PDB file of C-alpha atoms in Angstrom:
ATOM      1  CA  MET A  19      31.059   3.868 -60.897  1.00 59.00           C
ATOM      2  CA  ASN A  20      32.080   6.141 -64.376  1.00 58.00           C
ATOM      3  CA  TRP A  21      35.715   7.762 -65.359  1.00 54.00           C
ATOM      4  CA  LEU A  22      36.907   9.814 -67.598  1.00 53.00           C
ATOM      5  CA  ARG A  23      40.786  10.107 -67.777  1.00 42.00           C
ATOM      6  CA  PHE A  24      42.121   9.403 -64.578  1.00 39.00           C
ATOM      7  CA  PRO A  25      44.278   6.216 -63.076  1.00 35.00           C
ATOM      8  CA  ARG A  26      42.892   3.422 -61.384  1.00 30.00           C
ATOM      9  CA  ARG A  27      42.217   3.995 -58.243  1.00 31.00           C
ATOM     10  CA  SER A  28      39.796   4.497 -56.155  1.00 35.00           C
ATOM     11  CA  ALA A  29      38.349   8.288 -55.687  1.00 39.00           C
ATOM     12  CA  ARG A  30      38.199   7.732 -52.256  1.00 37.00           C
ATOM     13  CA  LEU A  31      42.253   7.375 -52.422  1.00 34.00           C
ATOM     14  CA  ALA A  32      42.932  10.319 -54.346  1.00 38.00           C
ATOM     15  CA  ALA A  33      41.164  12.464 -51.834  1.00 39.00           C
ATOM     16  CA  ALA A  34      43.230  11.003 -48.592  1.00 37.00           C
ATOM     17  CA  ALA A  35      45.920  11.250 -50.657  1.00 35.00           C
ATOM     18  CA  LEU A  36      44.984  15.343 -50.740  1.00 35.00           C
ATOM     19  CA  ALA A  37      43.822  15.299 -47.580  1.00 34.00           C
ATOM     20  CA  LEU A  38      47.340  14.753 -45.903  1.00 29.00           C
ATOM     21  CA  SER A  39      48.550  18.337 -46.687  1.00 31.00           C
ATOM     22  CA  PHE A  40      45.630  19.749 -44.363  1.00 29.00           C
ATOM     23  CA  SER A  41      45.390  19.925 -40.765  1.00 28.00           C
ATOM     24  CA  PRO A  42      43.862  16.735 -39.134  1.00 28.00           C
ATOM     25  CA  LEU A  43      40.369  15.305 -40.203  1.00 26.00           C
ATOM     26  CA  VAL A  44      38.011  15.731 -36.923  1.00 28.00           C
ATOM     27  CA  MET A  45      34.673  14.216 -37.700  1.00 28.00           C
ATOM     28  CA  ALA A  46      31.563  16.152 -38.350  1.00 35.00           C
ATOM     29  CA  PRO A  47      27.614  15.250 -38.426  1.00 40.00           C
ATOM     30  CA  LEU A  48      26.591  15.213 -42.044  1.00 52.00           C
ATOM     31  CA  GLY A  49      22.916  15.809 -40.522  1.00 47.00           C
ATOM     32  CA  MET A  50      21.195  19.001 -40.683  1.00 43.00           C
ATOM     33  CA  GLY A  51      22.959  22.248 -38.982  1.00 52.00           C
ATOM     34  CA  ALA A  52      22.415  25.767 -38.670  1.00 50.00           C
ATOM     35  CA  ALA A  53      24.455  28.305 -40.170  1.00 46.00           C
ATOM     36  CA  LYS A  54      25.291  31.338 -37.382  1.00 48.00           C
ATOM     37  CA  ALA A  55      24.851  34.599 -38.058  1.00 46.00           C
ATOM     38  CA  GLY A  56      28.225  36.438 -39.207  1.00 54.00           C
ATOM     39  CA  ALA A  57      29.136  31.759 -40.503  1.00 71.00           C
ATOM     40  CA  ARG A  58      31.048  31.538 -43.215  1.00 78.00           C
ATOM     41  CA  LEU A  59      28.812  28.561 -45.670  1.00 92.00           C
ATOM     42  CA  ASP A  60      30.316  25.531 -46.659  1.00 96.00           C
ATOM     43  CA  VAL A  61      29.862  24.573 -50.789  1.00 98.00           C
ATOM     44  CA  VAL A  62      29.400  21.436 -52.370  1.00 98.00           C
ATOM     45  CA  GLU A  63      29.480  21.254 -55.682  1.00 98.00           C
ATOM     46  CA  LEU A  64      28.023  17.590 -57.152  1.00 98.00           C
ATOM     47  CA  PHE A  65      29.071  16.836 -60.524  1.00 98.00           C
ATOM     48  CA  THR A  66      26.925  14.400 -61.159  1.00 98.00           C
ATOM     49  CA  SER A  67      24.918  12.726 -64.795  1.00 98.00           C
ATOM     50  CA  GLN A  68      21.406  10.791 -65.296  1.00 98.00           C
ATOM     51  CA  GLY A  69      24.002   8.062 -67.417  1.00 97.00           C
ATOM     52  CA  CYS A  70      25.677   7.345 -64.719  1.00 97.00           C
ATOM     53  CA  SER A  71      24.292   4.606 -62.391  1.00 96.00           C
ATOM     54  CA  SER A  72      26.881   5.493 -59.716  1.00 97.00           C
ATOM     55  CA  CYS A  73      24.628   9.159 -59.261  1.00 98.00           C
ATOM     56  CA  PRO A  74      21.471   8.707 -57.650  1.00 98.00           C
ATOM     57  CA  PRO A  75      23.125   7.435 -54.223  1.00 98.00           C
ATOM     58  CA  ALA A  76      24.643  10.623 -54.838  1.00 98.00           C
ATOM     59  CA  ASP A  77      21.767  12.764 -55.618  1.00 98.00           C
ATOM     60  CA  ALA A  78      20.410  11.756 -52.392  1.00 98.00           C
ATOM     61  CA  VAL A  79      23.054  12.876 -50.661  1.00 98.00           C
ATOM     62  CA  LEU A  80      23.076  16.025 -51.882  1.00 98.00           C
ATOM     63  CA  GLY A  81      19.081  16.544 -51.225  1.00 97.00           C
ATOM     64  CA  GLU A  82      19.977  16.286 -47.405  1.00 97.00           C
ATOM     65  CA  MET A  83      22.709  18.342 -47.205  1.00 97.00           C
ATOM     66  CA  ALA A  84      20.844  20.995 -49.543  1.00 96.00           C
ATOM     67  CA  ASN A  85      18.168  20.925 -46.084  1.00 94.00           C
ATOM     68  CA  ARG A  86      21.051  22.462 -44.313  1.00 93.00           C
ATOM     69  CA  GLY A  87      21.793  25.663 -43.021  1.00 93.00           C
ATOM     70  CA  ASP A  88      25.299  25.717 -43.406  1.00 94.00           C
ATOM     71  CA  VAL A  89      26.164  24.450 -46.232  1.00 97.00           C
ATOM     72  CA  LEU A  90      25.130  25.567 -50.130  1.00 98.00           C
ATOM     73  CA  ALA A  91      25.100  22.267 -52.063  1.00 98.00           C
ATOM     74  CA  LEU A  92      24.915  23.048 -55.711  1.00 98.00           C
ATOM     75  CA  SER A  93      24.617  20.569 -58.444  1.00 98.00           C
ATOM     76  CA  PHE A  94      25.947  20.423 -61.661  1.00 98.00           C
ATOM     77  CA  ASN A  95      25.140  18.122 -64.101  1.00 98.00           C
ATOM     78  CA  VAL A  96      27.787  16.775 -67.095  1.00 98.00           C
ATOM     79  CA  ASP A  97      27.370  16.002 -70.520  1.00 98.00           C
ATOM     80  CA  TYR A  98      29.963  13.586 -70.827  1.00 97.00           C
ATOM     81  CA  TRP A  99      27.828  10.159 -70.732  1.00 97.00           C
ATOM     82  CA  ASP A 100      25.573  11.284 -73.044  1.00 96.00           C
ATOM     83  CA  TYR A 101      26.800   8.944 -75.815  1.00 94.00           C
ATOM     84  CA  LEU A 102      26.381   6.117 -73.019  1.00 92.00           C
ATOM     85  CA  GLY A 103      22.299   6.184 -74.815  1.00 91.00           C
ATOM     86  CA  TRP A 104      20.740   8.813 -72.726  1.00 96.00           C
ATOM     87  CA  LYS A 105      21.160  13.084 -73.238  1.00 97.00           C
ATOM     88  CA  ASP A 106      21.051  14.138 -69.454  1.00 98.00           C
ATOM     89  CA  THR A 107      18.527  16.625 -69.911  1.00 98.00           C
ATOM     90  CA  LEU A 108      19.954  19.204 -66.791  1.00 98.00           C
ATOM     91  CA  ALA A 109      23.205  18.971 -68.458  1.00 98.00           C
ATOM     92  CA  SER A 110      25.897  22.147 -69.694  1.00 98.00           C
ATOM     93  CA  PRO A 111      29.268  21.064 -71.330  1.00 98.00           C
ATOM     94  CA  ASP A 112      29.497  24.915 -68.731  1.00 98.00           C
ATOM     95  CA  PHE A 113      29.403  22.370 -65.778  1.00 98.00           C
ATOM     96  CA  THR A 114      32.125  19.907 -67.829  1.00 98.00           C
ATOM     97  CA  ALA A 115      34.397  22.532 -67.943  1.00 98.00           C
ATOM     98  CA  ARG A 116      34.306  24.125 -64.659  1.00 98.00           C
ATOM     99  CA  GLN A 117      34.498  20.392 -63.298  1.00 98.00           C
ATOM    100  CA  LYS A 118      37.693  19.785 -65.756  1.00 98.00           C
ATOM    101  CA  ALA A 119      39.671  22.976 -64.624  1.00 98.00           C
ATOM    102  CA  TYR A 120      39.215  21.618 -61.112  1.00 98.00           C
ATOM    103  CA  ALA A 121      40.672  19.013 -61.655  1.00 97.00           C
ATOM    104  CA  HIS A 122      43.665  20.961 -63.909  1.00 96.00           C
ATOM    105  CA  ALA A 123      43.799  23.454 -61.070  1.00 95.00           C
ATOM    106  CA  ARG A 124      44.731  20.382 -58.233  1.00 94.00           C
ATOM    107  CA  GLY A 125      46.751  18.824 -61.547  1.00 95.00           C
ATOM    108  CA  ASP A 126      45.434  14.720 -60.314  1.00 94.00           C
ATOM    109  CA  ARG A 127      43.572  14.648 -64.105  1.00 91.00           C
ATOM    110  CA  ALA A 128      40.587  13.263 -61.296  1.00 95.00           C
ATOM    111  CA  VAL A 129      37.100  13.879 -63.639  1.00 97.00           C
ATOM    112  CA  TYR A 130      34.270  11.391 -63.195  1.00 98.00           C
ATOM    113  CA  THR A 131      30.895  11.016 -61.570  1.00 98.00           C
ATOM    114  CA  PRO A 132      29.172  11.522 -58.782  1.00 98.00           C
ATOM    115  CA  GLN A 133      32.584  13.838 -57.632  1.00 98.00           C
ATOM    116  CA  ALA A 134      32.196  16.529 -54.939  1.00 98.00           C
ATOM    117  CA  VAL A 135      34.232  19.281 -54.926  1.00 98.00           C
ATOM    118  CA  VAL A 136      34.107  20.734 -51.879  1.00 98.00           C
ATOM    119  CA  ASN A 137      35.041  24.601 -50.926  1.00 97.00           C
ATOM    120  CA  GLY A 138      37.062  24.703 -54.001  1.00 97.00           C
ATOM    121  CA  MET A 139      39.864  22.883 -52.510  1.00 95.00           C
ATOM    122  CA  MET A 140      39.190  18.670 -52.475  1.00 96.00           C
ATOM    123  CA  HIS A 141      36.844  16.382 -54.111  1.00 97.00           C
ATOM    124  CA  ALA A 142      35.689  13.415 -52.832  1.00 97.00           C
ATOM    125  CA  VAL A 143      33.287  10.586 -53.926  1.00 98.00           C
ATOM    126  CA  GLY A 144      29.783  12.397 -53.868  1.00 98.00           C
ATOM    127  CA  SER A 145      28.013   9.391 -51.925  1.00 98.00           C
ATOM    128  CA  ASP A 146      30.457   8.578 -49.225  1.00 97.00           C
ATOM    129  CA  ARG A 147      29.020  10.606 -46.920  1.00 96.00           C
ATOM    130  CA  THR A 148      32.602  10.625 -44.819  1.00 96.00           C
ATOM    131  CA  ASP A 149      34.633  11.903 -47.748  1.00 96.00           C
ATOM    132  CA  LEU A 150      32.109  14.337 -47.329  1.00 97.00           C
ATOM    133  CA  LYS A 151      32.782  15.107 -43.851  1.00 95.00           C
ATOM    134  CA  ASN A 152      36.182  14.857 -43.403  1.00 96.00           C
ATOM    135  CA  ALA A 153      36.660  17.509 -46.448  1.00 96.00           C
ATOM    136  CA  MET A 154      34.674  20.126 -45.423  1.00 95.00           C
ATOM    137  CA  GLN A 155      35.568  19.338 -41.726  1.00 95.00           C
ATOM    138  CA  SER A 156      39.275  20.120 -42.816  1.00 93.00           C
ATOM    139  CA  THR A 157      38.949  22.652 -45.560  1.00 94.00           C
ATOM    140  CA  GLY A 158      36.334  24.592 -43.529  1.00 89.00           C
ATOM    141  CA  ASP A 159      39.125  24.365 -40.820  1.00 86.00           C
ATOM    142  CA  LEU A 160      41.537  26.396 -43.353  1.00 85.00           C
ATOM    143  CA  LEU A 161      38.834  28.621 -44.693  1.00 86.00           C
ATOM    144  CA  ASP A 162      37.799  30.323 -40.918  1.00 80.00           C
ATOM    145  CA  THR A 163      41.091  31.917 -40.910  1.00 79.00           C
ATOM    146  CA  LYS A 164      40.576  33.657 -44.233  1.00 78.00           C
ATOM    147  CA  ALA A 165      36.879  34.363 -44.115  1.00 77.00           C
ATOM    148  CA  VAL A 166      35.810  36.638 -45.874  1.00 87.00           C
ATOM    149  CA  ASN A 167      32.652  38.605 -44.623  1.00 91.00           C
ATOM    150  CA  LEU A 168      30.006  38.698 -47.562  1.00 94.00           C
ATOM    151  CA  ALA A 169      26.346  39.784 -47.178  1.00 95.00           C
ATOM    152  CA  LEU A 170      23.145  39.848 -50.144  1.00 95.00           C
ATOM    153  CA  ARG A 171      20.212  41.938 -49.732  1.00 94.00           C
ATOM    154  CA  ARG A 172      17.319  42.664 -52.333  1.00 93.00           C
ATOM    155  CA  GLU A 173      16.512  46.306 -53.806  1.00 93.00           C
ATOM    156  CA  GLY A 174      13.162  46.288 -56.066  1.00 90.00           C
ATOM    157  CA  GLY A 175      14.303  44.196 -59.074  1.00 90.00           C
ATOM    158  CA  ALA A 176      18.573  44.081 -58.368  1.00 94.00           C
ATOM    159  CA  MET A 177      20.555  42.751 -56.142  1.00 95.00           C
ATOM    160  CA  VAL A 178      22.843  43.831 -54.228  1.00 97.00           C
ATOM    161  CA  ILE A 179      26.576  42.086 -52.953  1.00 97.00           C
ATOM    162  CA  GLU A 180      29.174  43.339 -50.312  1.00 96.00           C
ATOM    163  CA  THR A 181      32.256  41.940 -49.604  1.00 94.00           C
ATOM    164  CA  GLY A 182      34.082  42.695 -46.503  1.00 89.00           C
ATOM    165  CA  LYS A 183      38.236  43.982 -46.438  1.00 86.00           C
ATOM    166  CA  ALA A 184      41.079  40.935 -46.792  1.00 82.00           C
ATOM    167  CA  ARG A 185      42.183  40.494 -43.056  1.00 72.00           C
ATOM    168  CA  GLY A 186      44.607  38.359 -41.208  1.00 64.00           C
ATOM    169  CA  LEU A 187      45.776  35.142 -43.817  1.00 60.00           C
ATOM    170  CA  LEU A 188      44.278  36.871 -46.604  1.00 62.00           C
ATOM    171  CA  SER A 189      45.589  40.350 -46.275  1.00 58.00           C
ATOM    172  CA  ARG A 190      47.741  40.038 -49.790  1.00 62.00           C
ATOM    173  CA  PRO A 191      45.268  38.233 -51.515  1.00 70.00           C
ATOM    174  CA  LYS A 192      44.964  36.326 -54.911  1.00 83.00           C
ATOM    175  CA  PRO A 193      42.744  37.812 -56.957  1.00 89.00           C
ATOM    176  CA  ALA A 194      38.909  35.759 -56.511  1.00 94.00           C
ATOM    177  CA  THR A 195      35.851  36.334 -58.596  1.00 96.00           C
ATOM    178  CA  LEU A 196      32.467  36.996 -57.435  1.00 97.00           C
ATOM    179  CA  TRP A 197      30.108  34.399 -59.165  1.00 98.00           C
ATOM    180  CA  MET A 198      26.311  34.421 -59.512  1.00 97.00           C
ATOM    181  CA  VAL A 199      24.830  30.813 -58.939  1.00 98.00           C
ATOM    182  CA  VAL A 200      21.062  30.701 -60.404  1.00 97.00           C
ATOM    183  CA  PHE A 201      19.502  27.620 -59.070  1.00 97.00           C
ATOM    184  CA  ASP A 202      16.385  25.751 -58.789  1.00 96.00           C
ATOM    185  CA  ASP A 203      14.891  23.808 -55.238  1.00 95.00           C
ATOM    186  CA  ALA A 204      14.101  20.164 -57.203  1.00 96.00           C
ATOM    187  CA  ARG A 205      13.795  18.673 -60.725  1.00 97.00           C
ATOM    188  CA  THR A 206      12.234  14.989 -60.698  1.00 98.00           C
ATOM    189  CA  VAL A 207      13.368  13.271 -64.200  1.00 98.00           C
ATOM    190  CA  LYS A 208      11.996  10.305 -65.337  1.00 98.00           C
ATOM    191  CA  ILE A 209      15.167   8.669 -67.089  1.00 97.00           C
ATOM    192  CA  GLU A 210      13.894   6.615 -69.963  1.00 96.00           C
ATOM    193  CA  ARG A 211      17.687   5.016 -71.690  1.00 95.00           C
ATOM    194  CA  GLY A 212      21.069   4.562 -70.473  1.00 94.00           C
ATOM    195  CA  GLU A 213      21.958   3.398 -67.193  1.00 94.00           C
ATOM    196  CA  ASN A 214      19.353   4.477 -65.401  1.00 96.00           C
ATOM    197  CA  ARG A 215      16.770   3.307 -67.131  1.00 96.00           C
ATOM    198  CA  GLY A 216      13.239   3.956 -65.722  1.00 97.00           C
ATOM    199  CA  LYS A 217      14.889   5.479 -62.445  1.00 97.00           C
ATOM    200  CA  THR A 218      12.944   8.855 -61.680  1.00 97.00           C
ATOM    201  CA  VAL A 219      15.834  10.597 -60.172  1.00 98.00           C
ATOM    202  CA  THR A 220      15.041  14.067 -58.034  1.00 97.00           C
ATOM    203  CA  TYR A 221      17.747  16.022 -58.346  1.00 98.00           C
ATOM    204  CA  SER A 222      18.322  19.282 -56.026  1.00 98.00           C
ATOM    205  CA  ASN A 223      19.688  22.878 -55.599  1.00 98.00           C
ATOM    206  CA  VAL A 224      19.557  22.547 -59.892  1.00 98.00           C
ATOM    207  CA  VAL A 225      22.372  24.720 -61.517  1.00 98.00           C
ATOM    208  CA  ARG A 226      20.921  26.203 -64.639  1.00 97.00           C
ATOM    209  CA  ARG A 227      24.288  28.931 -64.578  1.00 96.00           C
ATOM    210  CA  ILE A 228      27.060  30.173 -63.105  1.00 97.00           C
ATOM    211  CA  GLU A 229      28.517  33.365 -64.452  1.00 96.00           C
ATOM    212  CA  PRO A 230      30.695  35.718 -63.346  1.00 97.00           C
ATOM    213  CA  ILE A 231      29.441  39.196 -61.885  1.00 96.00           C
ATOM    214  CA  GLY A 232      32.784  40.672 -60.658  1.00 94.00           C
ATOM    215  CA  THR A 233      36.854  39.859 -58.670  1.00 93.00           C
ATOM    216  CA  TRP A 234      37.850  40.969 -55.338  1.00 92.00           C
ATOM    217  CA  THR A 235      40.922  41.835 -54.942  1.00 89.00           C
ATOM    218  CA  GLY A 236      41.468  42.731 -50.675  1.00 89.00           C
ATOM    219  CA  ASP A 237      39.216  46.354 -50.564  1.00 89.00           C
ATOM    220  CA  ALA A 238      35.579  45.764 -49.433  1.00 92.00           C
ATOM    221  CA  VAL A 239      33.612  45.716 -52.280  1.00 92.00           C
ATOM    222  CA  THR A 240      29.601  46.469 -52.809  1.00 96.00           C
ATOM    223  CA  LEU A 241      27.869  45.858 -56.480  1.00 95.00           C
ATOM    224  CA  THR A 242      24.347  45.851 -58.110  1.00 96.00           C
ATOM    225  CA  VAL A 243      23.208  43.475 -60.216  1.00 94.00           C
ATOM    226  CA  PRO A 244      20.145  43.072 -61.733  1.00 94.00           C
ATOM    227  CA  LEU A 245      18.011  39.638 -60.190  1.00 91.00           C
ATOM    228  CA  PRO A 246      17.670  36.668 -62.880  1.00 87.00           C
ATOM    229  CA  ALA A 247      15.340  36.996 -64.357  1.00 85.00           C
ATOM    230  CA  ASP A 248      14.198  33.119 -64.184  1.00 80.00           C
ATOM    231  CA  GLY A 249      11.118  33.109 -62.900  1.00 75.00           C
ATOM    232  CA  ASP A 250      11.432  30.688 -59.531  1.00 84.00           C
ATOM    233  CA  ALA A 251      14.420  30.328 -59.418  1.00 89.00           C
ATOM    234  CA  LYS A 252      17.168  31.002 -56.806  1.00 94.00           C
ATOM    235  CA  CYS A 253      20.194  32.983 -56.464  1.00 95.00           C
ATOM    236  CA  ALA A 254      23.424  32.494 -54.351  1.00 97.00           C
ATOM    237  CA  VAL A 255      26.975  33.935 -54.805  1.00 97.00           C
ATOM    238  CA  ILE A 256      30.408  33.008 -54.089  1.00 97.00           C
ATOM    239  CA  LEU A 257      33.817  34.519 -53.742  1.00 96.00           C
ATOM    240  CA  GLN A 258      36.093  32.486 -55.170  1.00 96.00           C
ATOM    241  CA  GLU A 259      40.016  32.722 -55.831  1.00 94.00           C
ATOM    242  CA  GLY A 260      40.883  32.286 -59.218  1.00 94.00           C
ATOM    243  CA  ASP A 261      39.339  32.785 -62.424  1.00 94.00           C
ATOM    244  CA  GLY A 262      37.027  30.048 -64.511  1.00 94.00           C
ATOM    245  CA  ARG A 263      40.394  28.330 -66.467  1.00 94.00           C
ATOM    246  CA  ALA A 264      42.413  27.579 -62.900  1.00 94.00           C
ATOM    247  CA  PRO A 265      39.291  27.817 -59.714  1.00 96.00           C
ATOM    248  CA  GLY A 266      40.283  28.014 -56.344  1.00 95.00           C
ATOM    249  CA  ALA A 267      39.535  27.925 -52.712  1.00 94.00           C
ATOM    250  CA  ILE A 268      36.047  29.276 -52.133  1.00 95.00           C
ATOM    251  CA  LEU A 269      36.059  32.328 -49.550  1.00 93.00           C
ATOM    252  CA  ALA A 270      32.959  32.763 -48.795  1.00 94.00           C
ATOM    253  CA  ALA A 271      29.273  32.206 -50.128  1.00 96.00           C
ATOM    254  CA  ALA A 272      25.626  33.957 -49.389  1.00 96.00           C
ATOM    255  CA  LYS A 273      21.939  32.926 -50.780  1.00 94.00           C
ATOM    256  CA  LEU A 274      19.373  35.106 -51.458  1.00 88.00           C
TER     257      LEU A 274
END
């Protein structure tokens, strides 16, 4: 496992410590799932690297989750291990910045690979199915009480985004950002140097870019934006408390 600016303790212990501030954990299967009508999607962001020898098992787990209907699983390749001998062909400094912004917002300085950030609130080792189940269950239970309706539809060459009005615990919401995520179903890479030399790894739901497209302060919003001109790329929208410098809980997500 690779680490960056993180104390000498395991990521599992760090995730467990964070979990103490949430409700009791209930085990949930990490197998196939289907989203119910109007149900909220869990969002799992895997920060991974082609230069990290511990990452391929986590990439495989994310591939399993990418096939679920109740999860938006996204792969963010980071660039801070490029100096080890292989330049990650899918990495972006923007993704590294997003991972560091999460660590800063949590206040734990935990930046490592493979790190999965679940619903914007907790982190876990991306290959640890048990920690991922627990994080999805505990954050999901909290977010269900703060659920916001979010729907997408195509209209010609545009995407129409509709959010509901804040309700319940969100009657006085924190300002939130609407993010558009453009990603590929899968990318297979033959790694020729570095820690994974000789391996061929398939990355699922590979993020090309993530960009802010609007803000939300609690009122119902309808927003129309052009569809990405990225060929076969897929598109999703995330409604997340905070902004790019201090990302918080993901209140809602939808796939187009």
